[in-house]
Tab-separated table of C-alpha atoms and ligand atoms in Angstrom:
chain	number	residue	atom	x	y	z
A	1	MET	CA	-12.226	13.556	4.069
A	2	LYS	CA	-10.695	10.196	5.374
A	3	LYS	CA	-8.476	10.360	8.172
A	4	LEU	CA	-6.005	7.527	9.519
A	5	LEU	CA	-4.252	6.935	12.686
A	6	ILE	CA	-1.253	4.325	12.360
A	7	TYR	CA	0.248	3.652	15.925
A	8	PHE	CA	2.257	1.263	18.110
A	9	SER	CA	1.940	0.774	21.630
A	10	MET	CA	3.562	-1.573	24.136
A	11	THR	CA	1.989	-0.636	27.423
A	12	GLY	CA	-1.163	1.083	26.431
A	13	ASN	CA	-0.484	4.901	26.228
A	14	GLY	CA	-0.866	4.620	22.446
A	15	ASP	CA	-4.008	2.775	22.894
A	16	TYR	CA	-5.480	5.664	25.046
A	17	VAL	CA	-4.467	8.002	22.319
A	18	ALA	CA	-6.069	5.830	19.619
A	19	LYS	CA	-9.349	5.974	21.377
A	20	TYR	CA	-9.383	9.811	21.119
A	21	TYR	CA	-8.777	9.580	17.313
A	22	LYS	CA	-11.369	6.693	17.080
A	23	ASP	CA	-13.818	9.051	18.708
A	24	HIS	CA	-12.965	11.738	16.180
A	25	ASN	CA	-13.755	9.382	13.316
A	26	TYR	CA	-10.234	8.421	12.359
A	27	ASP	CA	-9.548	4.914	10.855
A	28	ILE	CA	-7.338	3.015	13.342
A	29	ARG	CA	-4.356	0.743	12.283
A	30	LYS	CA	-2.437	-0.510	15.212
A	31	VAL	CA	0.840	-2.232	14.150
A	32	ILE	CA	1.986	-5.489	15.893
A	33	THR	CA	5.639	-6.792	15.740
A	34	LYS	CA	6.335	-10.160	14.486
A	35	LYS	CA	9.026	-10.658	17.201
A	36	LYS	CA	7.626	-10.209	20.955
A	37	TYR	CA	9.771	-8.032	22.997
A	38	PRO	CA	10.929	-9.483	26.474
A	39	LYS	CA	8.292	-9.335	29.242
A	40	HIS	CA	10.925	-8.520	32.092
A	41	LYS	CA	11.127	-4.921	32.221
A	42	PHE	CA	15.011	-4.878	32.331
A	43	PHE	CA	15.404	-7.013	29.197
A	44	MET	CA	12.630	-5.008	27.625
A	45	MET	CA	14.540	-1.700	28.106
A	46	MET	CA	17.746	-3.263	26.874
A	47	THR	CA	16.318	-4.737	23.627
A	48	GLY	CA	13.964	-1.812	23.003
A	49	GLY	CA	16.561	0.792	23.725
A	50	PHE	CA	19.231	-0.998	21.521
A	51	ARG	CA	17.062	-1.273	18.679
A	52	ALA	CA	15.540	2.212	18.867
A	53	GLY	CA	19.049	3.650	19.433
A	54	PHE	CA	20.327	2.204	16.331
A	55	GLY	CA	17.150	3.190	14.408
A	56	LEU	CA	16.275	-0.417	13.483
A	57	LYS	CA	13.173	-1.463	11.885
A	58	ASP	CA	10.870	-4.382	13.477
A	59	LYS	CA	9.056	-6.843	11.137
A	60	LEU	CA	5.466	-6.355	11.368
A	61	ILE	CA	2.407	-8.732	11.176
A	62	ASP	CA	0.215	-8.236	8.234
A	63	PHE	CA	0.811	-4.460	8.117
A	64	ASP	CA	-1.667	-2.718	5.560
A	65	LYS	CA	0.364	-0.056	3.650
A	66	SER	CA	-2.453	1.273	1.622
A	67	VAL	CA	-2.705	4.986	2.613
A	68	ASP	CA	-3.716	6.473	-0.959
A	69	SER	CA	-7.291	7.134	0.181
A	70	TYR	CA	-6.184	9.264	3.108
A	71	LYS	CA	-5.364	12.948	2.852
A	72	GLU	CA	-4.527	13.228	6.661
A	73	ILE	CA	-2.633	10.752	8.588
A	74	VAL	CA	-1.631	10.735	12.247
A	75	ILE	CA	1.576	8.521	13.181
A	76	GLY	CA	1.521	7.425	16.942
A	77	SER	CA	4.985	5.962	18.565
A	78	PRO	CA	6.154	5.674	22.122
A	79	ILE	CA	9.497	7.156	22.675
A	80	TRP	CA	12.239	4.636	23.170
A	81	PHE	CA	15.797	5.806	24.035
A	82	ASP	CA	14.743	9.292	22.924
A	83	ARG	CA	13.993	7.951	19.589
A	84	LEU	CA	11.028	6.581	17.622
A	85	SER	CA	10.139	2.935	18.332
A	86	PRO	CA	11.651	0.313	15.614
A	87	ALA	CA	7.745	-0.679	14.787
A	88	ILE	CA	7.362	2.983	13.532
A	89	ASN	CA	10.545	3.073	11.778
A	90	SER	CA	9.242	0.270	9.994
A	91	VAL	CA	5.952	1.948	9.166
A	92	LEU	CA	7.745	5.066	7.992
A	93	ASN	CA	9.982	2.880	5.655
A	94	GLN	CA	6.923	1.312	3.981
A	95	ILE	CA	4.342	4.221	3.259
A	96	ASN	CA	4.729	7.345	1.421
A	97	ILE	CA	3.424	10.408	3.479
A	98	ASP	CA	4.948	13.132	1.313
A	99	ASP	CA	1.785	14.279	0.027
A	100	LYS	CA	-0.289	13.979	3.234
A	101	LYS	CA	-1.188	16.235	6.014
A	102	VAL	CA	0.818	14.525	8.791
A	103	THR	CA	0.827	14.921	12.529
A	104	PHE	CA	3.249	12.781	14.772
A	105	VAL	CA	1.970	12.191	18.210
A	106	LEU	CA	4.638	10.825	20.494
A	107	TYR	CA	4.139	9.399	24.025
A	108	SER	CA	6.998	9.063	26.523
A	109	ALA	CA	7.539	9.014	30.355
A	110	SER	CA	9.321	12.443	30.434
A	111	GLY	CA	6.951	14.235	27.883
A	112	VAL	CA	10.200	14.935	26.048
A	113	ALA	CA	11.372	13.509	22.723
A	114	ASN	CA	14.299	15.489	21.387
A	115	LYS	CA	16.165	12.863	19.157
A	116	ALA	CA	12.799	11.753	17.456
A	117	THR	CA	11.510	15.299	16.797
A	118	GLU	CA	14.899	16.089	15.250
A	119	LYS	CA	14.493	13.304	13.022
A	120	ILE	CA	11.071	14.127	12.110
A	121	ASN	CA	11.846	17.659	11.461
A	122	LYS	CA	14.570	16.687	9.136
A	123	LEU	CA	12.656	14.182	7.023
A	124	TYR	CA	9.048	15.448	7.128
A	125	LYS	CA	6.745	18.531	7.116
A	126	GLY	CA	4.495	17.146	9.870
A	127	LYS	CA	3.664	18.707	13.323
A	128	VAL	CA	4.991	16.868	16.312
A	129	ILE	CA	3.039	16.748	19.737
A	130	VAL	CA	4.729	15.008	22.745
A	131	LEU	CA	2.290	13.785	25.452
A	132	LYS	CA	3.578	12.692	28.983
A	133	GLU	CA	2.364	9.179	29.690
A	134	PRO	CA	-1.370	10.091	28.287
A	135	LYS	CA	-2.901	7.128	30.061
A	136	LYS	CA	-1.794	8.198	33.497
A	137	ASN	CA	-2.095	11.757	32.623
A	138	LYS	CA	-5.482	12.130	30.970
A	139	GLU	CA	-5.314	16.002	30.719
A	140	GLU	CA	-2.405	15.453	27.948
A	141	ILE	CA	-4.987	14.371	25.619
A	142	LYS	CA	-5.969	18.088	25.309
A	143	LYS	CA	-2.686	18.776	23.393
A	144	LEU	CA	-4.158	16.749	20.406
B	1	LIG	C1	12.515	0.345	25.750
B	1	LIG	C2	11.979	1.673	26.205
B	1	LIG	C3	12.896	2.860	26.300
B	1	LIG	C4	12.165	4.040	26.724
B	1	LIG	N1	12.680	5.268	26.535
B	1	LIG	C5	12.276	6.465	26.912
B	1	LIG	C6	13.063	7.760	26.695
B	1	LIG	O1	14.082	7.577	26.181
B	1	LIG	N2	12.682	8.688	27.162
B	1	LIG	C7	11.315	8.851	27.621
B	1	LIG	O2	10.847	9.803	28.324
B	1	LIG	N3	10.504	7.662	27.973
B	1	LIG	C8	11.060	6.478	27.517
B	1	LIG	N4	10.363	5.298	27.642
B	1	LIG	C9	8.971	5.325	28.022
B	1	LIG	C10	7.837	5.276	27.109
B	1	LIG	O3	8.191	6.259	26.091
B	1	LIG	C11	6.549	5.470	27.674
B	1	LIG	O4	6.211	4.654	28.757
B	1	LIG	C12	5.428	5.496	26.783
B	1	LIG	O5	4.154	6.390	27.137
B	1	LIG	C13	4.870	4.067	26.358
B	1	LIG	O6	4.018	4.088	25.265
B	1	LIG	P1	2.941	2.752	25.175
B	1	LIG	O7	2.422	2.444	26.498
B	1	LIG	O8	2.013	3.033	24.035
B	1	LIG	O9	3.965	1.816	24.851
B	1	LIG	C14	10.813	3.973	27.159
B	1	LIG	C15	10.112	2.680	27.459
B	1	LIG	C16	10.670	1.653	26.833
B	1	LIG	C17	9.895	0.325	27.067
């Protein structure tokens, strides 16, 4: 059975999660936003927090929407302003995962993601796992 991870990462935590799934034979699709976020941390937090707060969707470069051949899909997103990242909002808007076994893996500084979990539980049947900075806290990966 083919399995797929679709994820976004700005600072490497998602990439660390992706390594785990790659080692477990998942196909991996990392999404890249068309518009680059500011490098400066303050402006990054303002822009990213604003876009996530309003549930906006980022335009993506060459996003492959085909998921028909997968029965199981994992969606990986950093938590911004307690919400899903705008890149993953865009992914969820473009693919149909209703008939899939879906897991959401969220990575955040606090290990908490209340608003994102609320939204997911309202819209999808999937399981939600929240990791606290897995790149730094390697043992977090055991939650997967
Ligand atoms: C714009 C922005 C907003 C963030 N908001 C939150 C937040 O509300 N709660 C939290 O715990 N972490 C927050 N973080 C921290 C990230 O969720 C955390 O560092 C995550 O592991 C980053 O994943 P990545 O390295 O794959 O990009 C925020 C980070 C950014 C850049």
